[in-house]
mmCIF file of C-alpha atoms and ligand atoms in Angstrom:
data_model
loop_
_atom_site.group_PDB
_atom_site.id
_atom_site.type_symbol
_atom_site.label_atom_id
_atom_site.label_comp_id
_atom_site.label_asym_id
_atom_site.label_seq_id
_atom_site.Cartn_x
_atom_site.Cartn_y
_atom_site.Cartn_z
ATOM 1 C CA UNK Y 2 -18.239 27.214 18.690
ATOM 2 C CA UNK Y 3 -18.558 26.847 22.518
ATOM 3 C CA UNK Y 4 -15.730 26.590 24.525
ATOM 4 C CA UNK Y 5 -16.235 24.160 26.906
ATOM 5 C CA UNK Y 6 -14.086 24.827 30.340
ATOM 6 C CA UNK Y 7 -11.618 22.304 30.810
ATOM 7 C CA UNK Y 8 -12.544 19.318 33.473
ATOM 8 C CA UNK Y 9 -9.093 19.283 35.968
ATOM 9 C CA UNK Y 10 -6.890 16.444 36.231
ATOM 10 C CA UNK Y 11 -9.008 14.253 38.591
ATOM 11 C CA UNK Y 12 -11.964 14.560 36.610
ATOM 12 C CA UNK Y 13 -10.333 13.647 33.365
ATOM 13 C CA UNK Y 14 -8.511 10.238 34.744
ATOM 14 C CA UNK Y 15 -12.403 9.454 35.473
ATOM 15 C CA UNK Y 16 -13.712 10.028 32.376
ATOM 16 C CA UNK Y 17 -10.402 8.231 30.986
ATOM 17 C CA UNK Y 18 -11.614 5.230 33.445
ATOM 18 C CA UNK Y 19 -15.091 5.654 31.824
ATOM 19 C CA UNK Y 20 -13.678 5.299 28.038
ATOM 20 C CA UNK Y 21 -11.370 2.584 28.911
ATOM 21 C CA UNK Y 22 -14.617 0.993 30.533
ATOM 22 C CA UNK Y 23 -16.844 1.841 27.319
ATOM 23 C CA UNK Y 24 -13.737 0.377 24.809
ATOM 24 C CA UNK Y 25 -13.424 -2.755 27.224
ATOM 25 C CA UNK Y 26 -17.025 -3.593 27.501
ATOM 26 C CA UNK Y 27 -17.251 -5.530 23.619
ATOM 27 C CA UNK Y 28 -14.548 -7.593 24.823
ATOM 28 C CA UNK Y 29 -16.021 -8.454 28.242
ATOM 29 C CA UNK Y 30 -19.339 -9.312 26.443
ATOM 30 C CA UNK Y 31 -17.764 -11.544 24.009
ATOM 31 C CA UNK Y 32 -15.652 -13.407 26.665
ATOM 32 C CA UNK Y 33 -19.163 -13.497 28.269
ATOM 33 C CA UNK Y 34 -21.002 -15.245 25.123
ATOM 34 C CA UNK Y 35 -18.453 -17.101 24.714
ATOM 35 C CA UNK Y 36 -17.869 -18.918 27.826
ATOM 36 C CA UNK Y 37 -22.315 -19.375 28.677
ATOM 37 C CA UNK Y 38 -22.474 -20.967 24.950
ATOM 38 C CA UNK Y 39 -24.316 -17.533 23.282
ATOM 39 C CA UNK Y 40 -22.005 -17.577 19.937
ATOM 40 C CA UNK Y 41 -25.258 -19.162 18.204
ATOM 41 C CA UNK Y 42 -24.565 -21.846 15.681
ATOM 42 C CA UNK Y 43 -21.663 -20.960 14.065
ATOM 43 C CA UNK Y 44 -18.976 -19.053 16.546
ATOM 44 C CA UNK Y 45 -16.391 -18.112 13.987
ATOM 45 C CA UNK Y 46 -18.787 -16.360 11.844
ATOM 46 C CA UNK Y 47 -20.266 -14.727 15.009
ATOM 47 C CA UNK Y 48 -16.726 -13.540 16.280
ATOM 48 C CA UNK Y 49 -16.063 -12.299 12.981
ATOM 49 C CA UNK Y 50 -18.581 -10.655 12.255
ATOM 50 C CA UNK Y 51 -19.095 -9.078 15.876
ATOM 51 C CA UNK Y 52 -14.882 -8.013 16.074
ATOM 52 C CA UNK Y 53 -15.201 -6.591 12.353
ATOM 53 C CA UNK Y 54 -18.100 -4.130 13.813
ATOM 54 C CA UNK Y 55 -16.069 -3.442 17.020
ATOM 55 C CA UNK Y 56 -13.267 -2.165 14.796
ATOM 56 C CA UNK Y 57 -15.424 0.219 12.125
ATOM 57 C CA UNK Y 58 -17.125 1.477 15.387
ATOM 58 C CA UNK Y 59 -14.054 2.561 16.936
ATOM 59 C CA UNK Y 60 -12.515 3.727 13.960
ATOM 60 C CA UNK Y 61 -15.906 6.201 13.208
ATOM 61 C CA UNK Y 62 -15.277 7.200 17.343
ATOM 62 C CA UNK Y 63 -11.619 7.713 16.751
ATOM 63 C CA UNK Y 64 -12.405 9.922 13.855
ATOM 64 C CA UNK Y 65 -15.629 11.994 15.561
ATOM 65 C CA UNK Y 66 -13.264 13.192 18.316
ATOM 66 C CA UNK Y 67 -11.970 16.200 15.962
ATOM 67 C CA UNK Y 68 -15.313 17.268 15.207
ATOM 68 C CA UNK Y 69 -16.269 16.958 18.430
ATOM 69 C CA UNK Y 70 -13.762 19.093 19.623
ATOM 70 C CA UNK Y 71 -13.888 21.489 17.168
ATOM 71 C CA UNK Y 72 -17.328 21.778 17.760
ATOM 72 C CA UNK Y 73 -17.249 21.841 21.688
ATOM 73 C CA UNK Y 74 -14.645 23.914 22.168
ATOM 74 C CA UNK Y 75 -13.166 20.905 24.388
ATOM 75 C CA UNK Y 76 -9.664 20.404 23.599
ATOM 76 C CA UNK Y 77 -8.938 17.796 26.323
ATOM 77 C CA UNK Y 78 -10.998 15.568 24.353
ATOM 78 C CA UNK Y 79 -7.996 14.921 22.121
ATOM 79 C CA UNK Y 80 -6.383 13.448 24.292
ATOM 80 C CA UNK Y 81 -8.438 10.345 24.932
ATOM 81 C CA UNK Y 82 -7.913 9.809 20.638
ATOM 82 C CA UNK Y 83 -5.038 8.041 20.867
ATOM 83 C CA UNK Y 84 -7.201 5.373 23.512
ATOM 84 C CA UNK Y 85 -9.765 4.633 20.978
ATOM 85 C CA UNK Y 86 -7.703 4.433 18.269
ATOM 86 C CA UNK Y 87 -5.377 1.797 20.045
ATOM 87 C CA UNK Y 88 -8.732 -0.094 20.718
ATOM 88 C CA UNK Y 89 -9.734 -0.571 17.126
ATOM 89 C CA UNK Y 90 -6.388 -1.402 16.348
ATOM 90 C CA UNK Y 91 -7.353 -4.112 19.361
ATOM 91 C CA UNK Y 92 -10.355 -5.254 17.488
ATOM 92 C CA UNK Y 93 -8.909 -5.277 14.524
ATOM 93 C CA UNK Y 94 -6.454 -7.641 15.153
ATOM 94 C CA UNK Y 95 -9.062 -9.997 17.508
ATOM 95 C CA UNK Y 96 -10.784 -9.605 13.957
ATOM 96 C CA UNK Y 97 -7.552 -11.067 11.824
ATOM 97 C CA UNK Y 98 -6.047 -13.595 14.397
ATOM 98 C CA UNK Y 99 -10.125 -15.102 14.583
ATOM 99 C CA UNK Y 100 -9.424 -15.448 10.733
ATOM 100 C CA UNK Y 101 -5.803 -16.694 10.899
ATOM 101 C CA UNK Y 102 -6.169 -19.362 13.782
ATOM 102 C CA UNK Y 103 -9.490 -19.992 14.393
ATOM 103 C CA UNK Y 104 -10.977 -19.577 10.382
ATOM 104 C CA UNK Y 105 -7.883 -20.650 8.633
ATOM 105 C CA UNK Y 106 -5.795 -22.675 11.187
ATOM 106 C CA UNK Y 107 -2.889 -20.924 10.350
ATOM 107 C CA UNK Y 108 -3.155 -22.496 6.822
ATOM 108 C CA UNK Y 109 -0.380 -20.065 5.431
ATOM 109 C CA UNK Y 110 -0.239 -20.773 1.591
ATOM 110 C CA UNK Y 111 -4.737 -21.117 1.839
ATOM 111 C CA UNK Y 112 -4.517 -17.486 3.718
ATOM 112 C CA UNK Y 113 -2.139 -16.035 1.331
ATOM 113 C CA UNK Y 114 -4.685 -17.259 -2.163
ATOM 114 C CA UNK Y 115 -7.382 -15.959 0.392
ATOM 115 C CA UNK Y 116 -5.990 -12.552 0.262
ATOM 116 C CA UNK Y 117 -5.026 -12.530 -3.280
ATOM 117 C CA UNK Y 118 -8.462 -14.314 -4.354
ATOM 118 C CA UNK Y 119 -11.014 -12.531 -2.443
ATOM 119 C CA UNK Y 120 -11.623 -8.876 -2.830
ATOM 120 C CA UNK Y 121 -13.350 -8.179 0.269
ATOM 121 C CA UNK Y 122 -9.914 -10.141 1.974
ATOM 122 C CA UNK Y 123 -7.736 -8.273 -0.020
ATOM 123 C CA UNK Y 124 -9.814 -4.716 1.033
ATOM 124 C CA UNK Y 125 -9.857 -5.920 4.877
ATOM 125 C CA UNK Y 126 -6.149 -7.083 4.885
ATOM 126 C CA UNK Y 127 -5.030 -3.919 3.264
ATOM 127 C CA UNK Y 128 -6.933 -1.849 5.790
ATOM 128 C CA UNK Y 129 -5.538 -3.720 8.660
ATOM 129 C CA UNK Y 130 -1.927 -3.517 6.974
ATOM 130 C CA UNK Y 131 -2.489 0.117 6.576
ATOM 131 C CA UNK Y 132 -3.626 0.057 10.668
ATOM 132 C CA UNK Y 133 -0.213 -1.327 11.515
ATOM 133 C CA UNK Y 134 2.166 1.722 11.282
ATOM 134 C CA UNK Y 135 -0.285 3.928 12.699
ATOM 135 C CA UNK Y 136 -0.594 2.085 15.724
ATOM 136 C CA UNK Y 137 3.306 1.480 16.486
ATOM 137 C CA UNK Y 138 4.448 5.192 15.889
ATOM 138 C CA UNK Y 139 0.999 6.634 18.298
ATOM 139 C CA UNK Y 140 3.479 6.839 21.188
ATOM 140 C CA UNK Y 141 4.756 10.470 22.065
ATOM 141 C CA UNK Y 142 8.323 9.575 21.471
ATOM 142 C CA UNK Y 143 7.368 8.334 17.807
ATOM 143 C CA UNK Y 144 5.604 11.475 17.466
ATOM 144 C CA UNK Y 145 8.774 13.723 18.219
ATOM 145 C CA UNK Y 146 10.773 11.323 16.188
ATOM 146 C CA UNK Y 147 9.216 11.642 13.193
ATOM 147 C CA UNK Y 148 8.155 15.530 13.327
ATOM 148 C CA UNK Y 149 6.215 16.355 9.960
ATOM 149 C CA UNK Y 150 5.741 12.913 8.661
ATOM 150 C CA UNK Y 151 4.106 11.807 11.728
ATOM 151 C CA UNK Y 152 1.063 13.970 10.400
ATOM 152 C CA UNK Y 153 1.563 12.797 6.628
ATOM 153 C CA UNK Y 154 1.488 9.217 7.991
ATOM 154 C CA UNK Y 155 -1.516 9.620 10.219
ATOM 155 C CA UNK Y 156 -3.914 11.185 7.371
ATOM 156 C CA UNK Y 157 -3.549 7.139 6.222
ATOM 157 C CA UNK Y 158 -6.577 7.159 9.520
ATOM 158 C CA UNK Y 159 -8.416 7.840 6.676
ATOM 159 C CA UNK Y 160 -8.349 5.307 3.961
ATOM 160 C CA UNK Y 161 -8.886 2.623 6.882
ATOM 161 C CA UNK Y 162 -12.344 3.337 7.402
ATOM 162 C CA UNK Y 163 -13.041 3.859 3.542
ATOM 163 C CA UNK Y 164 -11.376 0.342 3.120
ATOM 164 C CA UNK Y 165 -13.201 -1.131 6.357
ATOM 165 C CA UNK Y 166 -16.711 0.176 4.531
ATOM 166 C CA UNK Y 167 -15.701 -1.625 1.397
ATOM 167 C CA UNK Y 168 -15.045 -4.534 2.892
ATOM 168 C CA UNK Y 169 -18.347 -4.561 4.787
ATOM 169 C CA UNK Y 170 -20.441 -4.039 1.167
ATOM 170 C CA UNK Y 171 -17.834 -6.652 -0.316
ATOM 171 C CA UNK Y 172 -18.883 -9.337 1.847
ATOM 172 C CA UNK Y 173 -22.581 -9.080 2.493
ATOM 173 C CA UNK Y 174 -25.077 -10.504 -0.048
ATOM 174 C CA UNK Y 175 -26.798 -8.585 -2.896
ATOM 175 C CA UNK Y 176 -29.519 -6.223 -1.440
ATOM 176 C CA UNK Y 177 -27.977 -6.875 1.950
ATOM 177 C CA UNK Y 178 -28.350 -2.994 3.859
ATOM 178 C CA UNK Y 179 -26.098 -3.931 6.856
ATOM 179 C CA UNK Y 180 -23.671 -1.877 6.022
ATOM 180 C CA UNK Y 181 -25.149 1.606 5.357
ATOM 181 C CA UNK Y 182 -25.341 2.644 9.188
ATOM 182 C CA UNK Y 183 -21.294 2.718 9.454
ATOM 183 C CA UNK Y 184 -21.348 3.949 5.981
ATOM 184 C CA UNK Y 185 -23.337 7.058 6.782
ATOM 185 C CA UNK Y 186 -20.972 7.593 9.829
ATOM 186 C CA UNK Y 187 -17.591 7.006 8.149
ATOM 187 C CA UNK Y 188 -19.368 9.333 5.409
ATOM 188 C CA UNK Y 189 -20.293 12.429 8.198
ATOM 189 C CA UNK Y 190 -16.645 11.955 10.144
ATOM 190 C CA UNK Y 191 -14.543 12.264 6.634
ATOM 191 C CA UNK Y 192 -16.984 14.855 5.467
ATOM 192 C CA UNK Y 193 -16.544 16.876 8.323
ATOM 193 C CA UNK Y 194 -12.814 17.272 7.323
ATOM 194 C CA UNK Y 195 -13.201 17.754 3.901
ATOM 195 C CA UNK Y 196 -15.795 20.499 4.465
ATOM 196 C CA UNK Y 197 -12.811 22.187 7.183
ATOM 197 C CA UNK Y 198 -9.812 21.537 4.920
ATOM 198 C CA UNK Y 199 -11.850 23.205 1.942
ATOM 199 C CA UNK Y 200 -12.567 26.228 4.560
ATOM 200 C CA UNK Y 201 -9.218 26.709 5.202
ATOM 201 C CA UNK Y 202 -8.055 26.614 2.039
HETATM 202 C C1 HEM J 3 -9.437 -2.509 9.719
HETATM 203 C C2 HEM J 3 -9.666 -3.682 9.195
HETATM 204 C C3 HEM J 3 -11.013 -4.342 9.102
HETATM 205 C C4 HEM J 3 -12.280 -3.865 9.328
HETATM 206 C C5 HEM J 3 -12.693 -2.459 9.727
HETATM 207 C C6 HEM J 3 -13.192 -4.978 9.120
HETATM 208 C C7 HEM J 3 -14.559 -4.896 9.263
HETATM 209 C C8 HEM J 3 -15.439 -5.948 9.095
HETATM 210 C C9 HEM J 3 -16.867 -5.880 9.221
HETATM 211 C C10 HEM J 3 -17.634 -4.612 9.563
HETATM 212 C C11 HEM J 3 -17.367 -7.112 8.974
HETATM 213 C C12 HEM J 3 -18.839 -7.539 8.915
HETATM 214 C C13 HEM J 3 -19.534 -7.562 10.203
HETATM 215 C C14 HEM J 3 -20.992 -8.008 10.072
HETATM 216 O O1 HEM J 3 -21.336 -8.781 9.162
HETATM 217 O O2 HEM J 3 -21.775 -7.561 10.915
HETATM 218 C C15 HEM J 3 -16.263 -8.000 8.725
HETATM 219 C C16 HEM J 3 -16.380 -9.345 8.460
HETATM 220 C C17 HEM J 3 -15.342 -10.144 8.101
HETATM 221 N N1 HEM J 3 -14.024 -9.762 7.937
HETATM 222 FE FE1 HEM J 3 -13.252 -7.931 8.347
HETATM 223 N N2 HEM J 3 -12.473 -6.090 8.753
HETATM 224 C C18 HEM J 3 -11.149 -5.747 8.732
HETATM 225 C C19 HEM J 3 -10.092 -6.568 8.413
HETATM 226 C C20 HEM J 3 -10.213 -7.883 8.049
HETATM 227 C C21 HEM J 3 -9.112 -8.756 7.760
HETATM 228 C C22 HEM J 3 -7.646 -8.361 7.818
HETATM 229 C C23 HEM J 3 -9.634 -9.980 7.459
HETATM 230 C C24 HEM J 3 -8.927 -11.238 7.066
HETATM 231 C C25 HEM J 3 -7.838 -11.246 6.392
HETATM 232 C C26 HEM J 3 -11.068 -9.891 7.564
HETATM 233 C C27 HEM J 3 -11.951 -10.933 7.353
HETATM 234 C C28 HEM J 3 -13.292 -10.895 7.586
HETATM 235 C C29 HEM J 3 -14.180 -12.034 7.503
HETATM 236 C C30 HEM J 3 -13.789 -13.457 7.127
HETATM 237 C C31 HEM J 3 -15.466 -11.568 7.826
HETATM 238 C C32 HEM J 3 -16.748 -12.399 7.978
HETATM 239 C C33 HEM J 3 -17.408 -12.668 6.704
HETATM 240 C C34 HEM J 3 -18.658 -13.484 6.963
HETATM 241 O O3 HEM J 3 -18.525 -14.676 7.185
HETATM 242 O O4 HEM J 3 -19.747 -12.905 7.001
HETATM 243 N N3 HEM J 3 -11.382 -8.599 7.934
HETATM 244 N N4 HEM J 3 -15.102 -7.268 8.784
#
């Protein structure tokens, strides 16, 4: 492991400014498309399909920044975890309200058989249920709060991506490879801590 020196306060709020810049940027390009007509044909499969991505994307990034740091040396980096994790939670929910008001428009009892009837609904819906606690207890006061079972209810970080993947294959058509990029990520970034939990042990 190298240990990477640690950057100093004013160096770290810039590369803070950078990551909020890098997590902002799908949302200023879809505004973008949006408003000069580039959602293509059908816009509420495009936004779909291009929040969905967002949020497995930042999900695999929230997850790599353990291995990164274990790998670097560079503890700071932990602390910008908690910034992309917020922004998949973001995505994700650009991802479900695109489905609730602009799919489904707000159609409760159609939404609810949705969920029930469609497995790759169900999968996404649980995975976005399962985002929900995580993101309301990531302040520092939660964290205190709840002591131990902060921890035990964080390791759920891990089914979402597993459920997110599942989704993905769910929903694209037979022989459809799409999916197997994110795959092979969410596969390396829960590897990576199955391979250090099994050291430890
Ligand atoms: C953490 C939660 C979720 C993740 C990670 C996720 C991820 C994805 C991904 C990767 C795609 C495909 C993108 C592509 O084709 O390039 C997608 C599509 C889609 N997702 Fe999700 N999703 C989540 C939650 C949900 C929820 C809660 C719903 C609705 C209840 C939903 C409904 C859809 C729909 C309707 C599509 C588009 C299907 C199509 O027309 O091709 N997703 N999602």
């Amino acid at each position: 492991m190298v240990l990477a020196a640690p950057l100093g306060p004013a160096r770290f709020a810039a590369l803070r400014g950078v990551v909020w810049a890098l997590c902002l940027f799908p949302l200023a390009r879809l505004v973008w498309l949006a408003a000069f007509g580039g959602l293509g044909a059908n816009p509420i499969e495009f936004v779909s399909r291009y929040t969905g991505t967002w949020t497995l994307v930042a999900l695999v990034l929230t997850l790599s920044i353990t291995p990164l740091r274990q790998l670097t040396g560079w503890v700071e980096l932990i602390r910008l975890r908690r910034l992309v994790g917020l922004f998949a939670f973001f995505y994700a929910s650009l991802h479900f309200l695109n489905w609730i008001a602009v799919d489904q428009f707000f159609d409760w009892p159609a939404m609810l058989k949705d969920i029930a009837k469609r497995p790759f609904i169900t999968v996404g819906f649980a995975a976005f249920v399962l985002l929900i606690p995580l993101a309301m207890t990531s302040t520092d006061a939660a964290r205190r709060r709840l002591k131990r079972n902060w921890s035990r209810l964080h390791t759920l970080v891990y089914a979402v991506p597993v459920l997110g993947v599942l989704h993905y294959w769910w929903l694209v058509k037979q022989g459809v490879q799409t999916p197997l990029p994110l795959t092979v990520a969410v596969a390396l970034v829960l590897g990576w801590r199955l391979l250090m939990w099994t050291r430890t042990r």
